[in-house]
PDB file of C-alpha atoms in Angstrom:
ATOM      1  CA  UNK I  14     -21.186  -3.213 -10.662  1.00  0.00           C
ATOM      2  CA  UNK I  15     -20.816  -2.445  -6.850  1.00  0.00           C
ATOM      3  CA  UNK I  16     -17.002  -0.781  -6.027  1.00  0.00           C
ATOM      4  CA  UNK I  17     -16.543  -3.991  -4.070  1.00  0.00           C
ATOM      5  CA  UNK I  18     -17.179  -5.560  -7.265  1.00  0.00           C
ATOM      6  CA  UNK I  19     -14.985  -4.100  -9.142  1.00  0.00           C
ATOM      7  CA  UNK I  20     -12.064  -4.118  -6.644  1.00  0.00           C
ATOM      8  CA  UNK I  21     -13.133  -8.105  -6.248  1.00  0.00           C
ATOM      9  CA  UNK I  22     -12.487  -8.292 -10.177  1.00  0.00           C
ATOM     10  CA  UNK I  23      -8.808  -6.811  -9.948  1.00  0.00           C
ATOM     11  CA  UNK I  24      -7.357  -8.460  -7.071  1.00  0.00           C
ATOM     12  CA  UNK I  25      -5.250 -11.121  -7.674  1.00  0.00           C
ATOM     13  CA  UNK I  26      -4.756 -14.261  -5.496  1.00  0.00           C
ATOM     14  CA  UNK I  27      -1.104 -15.370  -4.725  1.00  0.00           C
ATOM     15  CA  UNK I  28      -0.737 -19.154  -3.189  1.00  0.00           C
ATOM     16  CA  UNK I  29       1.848 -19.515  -0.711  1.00  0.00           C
ATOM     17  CA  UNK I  30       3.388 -15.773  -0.086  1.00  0.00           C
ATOM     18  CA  UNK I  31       4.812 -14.907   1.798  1.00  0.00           C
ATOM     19  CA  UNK I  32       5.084 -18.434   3.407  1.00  0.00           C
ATOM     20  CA  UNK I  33       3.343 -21.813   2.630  1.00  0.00           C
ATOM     21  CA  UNK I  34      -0.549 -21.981   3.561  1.00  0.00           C
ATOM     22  CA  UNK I  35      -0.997 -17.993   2.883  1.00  0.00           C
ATOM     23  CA  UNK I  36      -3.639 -16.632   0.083  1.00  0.00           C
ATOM     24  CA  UNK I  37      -1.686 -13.032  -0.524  1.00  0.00           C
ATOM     25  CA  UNK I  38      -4.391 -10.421  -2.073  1.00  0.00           C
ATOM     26  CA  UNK I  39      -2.433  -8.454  -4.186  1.00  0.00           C
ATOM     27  CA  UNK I  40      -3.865  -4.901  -5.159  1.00  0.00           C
ATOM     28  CA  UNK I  41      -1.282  -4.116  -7.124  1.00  0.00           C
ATOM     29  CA  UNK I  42      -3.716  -4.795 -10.214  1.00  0.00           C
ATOM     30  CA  UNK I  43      -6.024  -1.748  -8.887  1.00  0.00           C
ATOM     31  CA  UNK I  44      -2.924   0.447  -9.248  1.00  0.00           C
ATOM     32  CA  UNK I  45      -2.874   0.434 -13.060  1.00  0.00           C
ATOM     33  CA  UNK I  46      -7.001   1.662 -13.100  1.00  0.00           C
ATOM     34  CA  UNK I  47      -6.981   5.276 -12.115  1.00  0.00           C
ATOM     35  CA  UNK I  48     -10.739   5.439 -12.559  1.00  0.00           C
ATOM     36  CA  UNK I  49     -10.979   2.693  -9.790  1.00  0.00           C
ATOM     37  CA  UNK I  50      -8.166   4.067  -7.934  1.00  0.00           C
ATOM     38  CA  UNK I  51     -10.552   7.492  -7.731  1.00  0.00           C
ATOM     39  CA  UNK I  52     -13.537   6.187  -6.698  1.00  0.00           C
ATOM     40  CA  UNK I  53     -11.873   3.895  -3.994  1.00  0.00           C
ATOM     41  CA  UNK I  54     -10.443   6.982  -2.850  1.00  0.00           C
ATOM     42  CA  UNK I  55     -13.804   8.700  -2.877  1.00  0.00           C
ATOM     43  CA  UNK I  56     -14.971   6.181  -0.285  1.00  0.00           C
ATOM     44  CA  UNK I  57     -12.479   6.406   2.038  1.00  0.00           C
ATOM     45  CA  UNK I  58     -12.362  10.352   1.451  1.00  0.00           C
ATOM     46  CA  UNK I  59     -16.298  10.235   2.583  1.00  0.00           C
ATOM     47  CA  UNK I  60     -15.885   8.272   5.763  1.00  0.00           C
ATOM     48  CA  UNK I  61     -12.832  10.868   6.509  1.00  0.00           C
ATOM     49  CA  UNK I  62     -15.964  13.878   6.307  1.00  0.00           C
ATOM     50  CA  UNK I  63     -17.808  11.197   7.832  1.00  0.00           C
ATOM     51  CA  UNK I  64     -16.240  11.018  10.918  1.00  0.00           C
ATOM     52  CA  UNK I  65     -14.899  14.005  10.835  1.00  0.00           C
ATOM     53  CA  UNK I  66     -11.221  13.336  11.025  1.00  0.00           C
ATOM     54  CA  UNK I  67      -7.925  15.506  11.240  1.00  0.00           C
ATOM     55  CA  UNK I  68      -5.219  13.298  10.384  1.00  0.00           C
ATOM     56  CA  UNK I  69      -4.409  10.432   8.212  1.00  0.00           C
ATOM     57  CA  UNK I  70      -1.948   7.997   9.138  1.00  0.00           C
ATOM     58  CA  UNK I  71      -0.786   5.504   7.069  1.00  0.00           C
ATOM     59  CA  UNK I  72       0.515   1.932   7.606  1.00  0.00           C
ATOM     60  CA  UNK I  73       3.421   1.137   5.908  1.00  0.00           C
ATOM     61  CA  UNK I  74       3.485   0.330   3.467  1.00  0.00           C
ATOM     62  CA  UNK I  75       0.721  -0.444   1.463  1.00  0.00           C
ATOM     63  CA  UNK I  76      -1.114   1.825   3.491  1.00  0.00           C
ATOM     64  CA  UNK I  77       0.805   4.916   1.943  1.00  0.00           C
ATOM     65  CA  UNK I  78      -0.936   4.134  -1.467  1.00  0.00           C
ATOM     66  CA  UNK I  79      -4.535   5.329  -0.740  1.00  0.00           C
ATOM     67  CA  UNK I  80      -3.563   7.218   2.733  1.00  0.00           C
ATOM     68  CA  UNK I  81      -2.188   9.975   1.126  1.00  0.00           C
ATOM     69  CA  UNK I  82      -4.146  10.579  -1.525  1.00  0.00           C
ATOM     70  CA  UNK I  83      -7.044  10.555   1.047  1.00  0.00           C
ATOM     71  CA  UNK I  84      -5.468  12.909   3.127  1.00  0.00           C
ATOM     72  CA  UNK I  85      -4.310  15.380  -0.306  1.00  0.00           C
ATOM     73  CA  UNK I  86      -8.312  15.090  -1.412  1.00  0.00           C
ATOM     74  CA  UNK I  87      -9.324  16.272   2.196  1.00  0.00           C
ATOM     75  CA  UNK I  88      -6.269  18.638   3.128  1.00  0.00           C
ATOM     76  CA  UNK I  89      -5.035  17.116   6.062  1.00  0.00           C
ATOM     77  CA  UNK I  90      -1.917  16.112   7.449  1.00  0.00           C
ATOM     78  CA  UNK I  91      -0.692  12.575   6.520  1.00  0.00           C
ATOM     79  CA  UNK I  92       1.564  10.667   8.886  1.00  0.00           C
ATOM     80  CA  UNK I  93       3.758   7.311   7.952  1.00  0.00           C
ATOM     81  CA  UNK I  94       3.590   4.284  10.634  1.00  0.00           C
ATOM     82  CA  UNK I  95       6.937   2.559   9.392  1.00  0.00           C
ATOM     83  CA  UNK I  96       8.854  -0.453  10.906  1.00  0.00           C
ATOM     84  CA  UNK I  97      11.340   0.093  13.366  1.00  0.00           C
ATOM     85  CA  UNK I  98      14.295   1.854  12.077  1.00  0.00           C
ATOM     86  CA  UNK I  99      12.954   3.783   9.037  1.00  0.00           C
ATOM     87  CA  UNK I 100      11.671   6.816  10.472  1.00  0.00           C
ATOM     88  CA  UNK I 101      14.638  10.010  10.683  1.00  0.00           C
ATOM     89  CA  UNK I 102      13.425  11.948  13.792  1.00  0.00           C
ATOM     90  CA  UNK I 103      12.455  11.007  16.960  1.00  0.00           C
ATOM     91  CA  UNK I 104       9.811   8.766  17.314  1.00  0.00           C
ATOM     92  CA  UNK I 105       7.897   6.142  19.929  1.00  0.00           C
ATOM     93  CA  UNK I 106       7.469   2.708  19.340  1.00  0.00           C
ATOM     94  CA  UNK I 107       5.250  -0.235  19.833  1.00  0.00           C
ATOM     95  CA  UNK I 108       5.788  -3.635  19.649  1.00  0.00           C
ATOM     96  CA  UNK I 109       3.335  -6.712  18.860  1.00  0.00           C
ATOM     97  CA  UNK I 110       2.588 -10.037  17.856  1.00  0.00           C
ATOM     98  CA  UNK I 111       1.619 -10.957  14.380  1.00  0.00           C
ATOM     99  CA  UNK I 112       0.068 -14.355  13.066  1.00  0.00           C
ATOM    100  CA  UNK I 113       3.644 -15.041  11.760  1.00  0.00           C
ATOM    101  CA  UNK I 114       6.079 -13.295  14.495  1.00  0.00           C
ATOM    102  CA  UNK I 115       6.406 -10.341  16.179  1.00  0.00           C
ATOM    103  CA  UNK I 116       7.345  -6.551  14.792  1.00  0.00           C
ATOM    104  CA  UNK I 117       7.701  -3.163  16.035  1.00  0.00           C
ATOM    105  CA  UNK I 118       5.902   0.426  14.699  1.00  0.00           C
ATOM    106  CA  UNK I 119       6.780   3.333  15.109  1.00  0.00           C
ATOM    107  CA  UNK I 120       5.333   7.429  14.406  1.00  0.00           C
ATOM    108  CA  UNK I 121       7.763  10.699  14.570  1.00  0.00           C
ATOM    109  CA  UNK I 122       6.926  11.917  18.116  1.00  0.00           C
ATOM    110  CA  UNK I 123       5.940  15.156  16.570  1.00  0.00           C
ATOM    111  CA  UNK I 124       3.673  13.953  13.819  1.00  0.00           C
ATOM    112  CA  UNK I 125       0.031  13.998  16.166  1.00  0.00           C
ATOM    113  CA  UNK I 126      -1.281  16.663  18.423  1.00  0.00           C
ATOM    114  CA  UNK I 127      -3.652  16.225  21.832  1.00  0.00           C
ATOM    115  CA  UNK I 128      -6.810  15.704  20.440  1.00  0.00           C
ATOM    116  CA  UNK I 129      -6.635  15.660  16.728  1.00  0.00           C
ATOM    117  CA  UNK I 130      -8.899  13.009  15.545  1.00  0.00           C
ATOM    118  CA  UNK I 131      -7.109  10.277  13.746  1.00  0.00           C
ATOM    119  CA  UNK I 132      -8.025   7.883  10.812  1.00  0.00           C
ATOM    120  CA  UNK I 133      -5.880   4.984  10.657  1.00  0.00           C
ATOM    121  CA  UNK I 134      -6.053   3.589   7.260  1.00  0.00           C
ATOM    122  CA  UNK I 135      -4.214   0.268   5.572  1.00  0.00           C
ATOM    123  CA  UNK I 136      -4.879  -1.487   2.207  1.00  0.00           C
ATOM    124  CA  UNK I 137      -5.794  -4.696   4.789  1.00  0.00           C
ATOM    125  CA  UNK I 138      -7.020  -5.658   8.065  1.00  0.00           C
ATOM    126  CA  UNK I 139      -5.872  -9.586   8.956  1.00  0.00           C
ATOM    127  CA  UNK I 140      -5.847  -9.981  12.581  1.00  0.00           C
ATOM    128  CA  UNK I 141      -6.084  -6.340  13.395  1.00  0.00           C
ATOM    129  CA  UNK I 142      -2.680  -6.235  14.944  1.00  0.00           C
ATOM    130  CA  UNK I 143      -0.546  -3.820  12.702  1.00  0.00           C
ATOM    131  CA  UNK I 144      -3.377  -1.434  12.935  1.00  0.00           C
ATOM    132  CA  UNK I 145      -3.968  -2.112  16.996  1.00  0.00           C
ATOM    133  CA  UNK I 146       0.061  -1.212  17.525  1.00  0.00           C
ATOM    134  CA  UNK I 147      -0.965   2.414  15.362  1.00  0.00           C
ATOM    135  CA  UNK I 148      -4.010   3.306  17.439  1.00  0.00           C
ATOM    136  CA  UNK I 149      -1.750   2.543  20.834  1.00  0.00           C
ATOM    137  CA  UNK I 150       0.859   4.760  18.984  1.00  0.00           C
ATOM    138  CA  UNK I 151      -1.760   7.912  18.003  1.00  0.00           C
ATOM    139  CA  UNK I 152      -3.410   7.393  21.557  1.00  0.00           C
ATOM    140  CA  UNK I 153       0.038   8.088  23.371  1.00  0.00           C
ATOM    141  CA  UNK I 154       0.527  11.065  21.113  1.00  0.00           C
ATOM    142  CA  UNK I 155      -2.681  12.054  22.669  1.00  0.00           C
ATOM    143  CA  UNK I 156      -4.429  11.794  19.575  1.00  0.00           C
ATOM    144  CA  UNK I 157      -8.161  10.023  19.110  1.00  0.00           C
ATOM    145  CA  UNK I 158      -8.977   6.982  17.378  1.00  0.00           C
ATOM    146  CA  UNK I 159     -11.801   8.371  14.604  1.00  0.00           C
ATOM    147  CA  UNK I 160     -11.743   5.396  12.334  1.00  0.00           C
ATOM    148  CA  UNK I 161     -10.030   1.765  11.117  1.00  0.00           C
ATOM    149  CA  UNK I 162      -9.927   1.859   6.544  1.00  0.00           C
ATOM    150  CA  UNK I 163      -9.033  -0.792   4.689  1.00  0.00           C
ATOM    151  CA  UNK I 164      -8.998  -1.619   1.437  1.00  0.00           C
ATOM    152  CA  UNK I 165      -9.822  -5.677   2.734  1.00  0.00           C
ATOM    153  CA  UNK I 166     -10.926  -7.056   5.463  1.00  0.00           C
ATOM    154  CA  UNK I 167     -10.236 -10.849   5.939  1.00  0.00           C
ATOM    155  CA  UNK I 168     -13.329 -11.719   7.958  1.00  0.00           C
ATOM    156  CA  UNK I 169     -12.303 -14.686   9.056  1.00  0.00           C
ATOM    157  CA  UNK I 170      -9.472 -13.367  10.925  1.00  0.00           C
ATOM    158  CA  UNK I 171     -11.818 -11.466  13.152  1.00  0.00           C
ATOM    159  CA  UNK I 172      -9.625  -8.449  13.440  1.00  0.00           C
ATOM    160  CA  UNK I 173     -12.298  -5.829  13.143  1.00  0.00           C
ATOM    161  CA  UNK I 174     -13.208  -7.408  16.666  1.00  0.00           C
ATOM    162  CA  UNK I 175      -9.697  -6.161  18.066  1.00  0.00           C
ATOM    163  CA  UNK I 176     -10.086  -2.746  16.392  1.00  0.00           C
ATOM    164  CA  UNK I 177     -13.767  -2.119  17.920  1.00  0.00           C
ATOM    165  CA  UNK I 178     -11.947  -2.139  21.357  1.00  0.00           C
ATOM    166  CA  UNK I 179     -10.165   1.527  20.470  1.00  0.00           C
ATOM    167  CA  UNK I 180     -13.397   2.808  18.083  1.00  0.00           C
ATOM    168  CA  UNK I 181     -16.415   1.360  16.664  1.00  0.00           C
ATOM    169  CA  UNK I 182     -15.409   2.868  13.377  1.00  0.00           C
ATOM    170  CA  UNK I 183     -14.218   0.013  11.109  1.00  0.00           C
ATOM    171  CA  UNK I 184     -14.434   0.377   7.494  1.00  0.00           C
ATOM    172  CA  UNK I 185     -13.564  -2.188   4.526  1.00  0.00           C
ATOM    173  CA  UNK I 186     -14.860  -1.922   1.077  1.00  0.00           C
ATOM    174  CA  UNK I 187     -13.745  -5.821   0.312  1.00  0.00           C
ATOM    175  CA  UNK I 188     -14.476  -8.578   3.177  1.00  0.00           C
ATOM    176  CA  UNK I 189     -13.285 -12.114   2.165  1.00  0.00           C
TER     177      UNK I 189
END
């Protein structure tokens, strides 16, 4: 069985969350399998080497889960991209349009430095906007765009389009 396979097999489907209309993929499942939580963390550990990245930032939250444990495996920094108002130090912000509203990111100011090549990972990639509003973050840090992870990509959304506009690198192990 492929690791898209098995990840397939543990995620469960939740019918109208967090509004009416929505299929939520829920990965909480995948948490209680540490073997699968390794080797899912193996893949995004090899397009790190890959790509040769320097930093990991995370989306919040989900995007803490694997994020750091990438970054622990390869022994680089990790950096949190929270919602507005959760981060303690000084930080810059960007704000953005989801499918359901609008929100606001930010990083600690401090957190990337010029040139340090980023990987900006999250457990999914919708419409690509959440993961846009961190790349415009990293890139006014003065830090590079090495790579998009996610856990799942939801095709149809066509946000791996949006990404490709900051870096051809746009990995998902799961596309629905």
């Amino acid at each position: 069985m492929t690791l898209s396979e098995k990840i397939n097999a543990e995620i469960r489907d939740i019918k109208d969350f967090p509004k009416p209309g929505i299929v939520f993929k829920d990965i909480t499942p995948i948490l209680s399998r540490p073997k699968l939580v390794s080797e899912i963390v193996d893949w995004f550990v090899e397009k790190g080497k890959q790509d040769k990245i320097d930093v990991i930032v995370g989306v919040e939250s989900r995007g803490f889960l694997f994020g750091m444990m990438v970054a622990e495996r390869l022994g680089l920094p990790f950096v949190p991209v929270r919602k507005e108002g959760k981060l303690p130090h000084k930080t810059i912000k960007h704000s953005y349009e989801l499918e359901y509203g609008s929100a606001t990111m930010e990083i600690h100011s401090d957190s990337i430095k010029p040139g340090q090549k980023v990987m900006i990972h999250d457990d999914l990639l919708a419409t690509g906007g959440t993961a846009l509003a961190a790349a415009k973050l990293v890139k006014e840090l003065g830090g590079k765009v090495g790579n998009f992870t996610f856990l799942i990509e939801l095709g149809f959304l066509e946000g791996e389009k949006k990404l490709k506009t900051e870096n051809e690198a746009v990995y998902s192990i799961v596309t629905y």
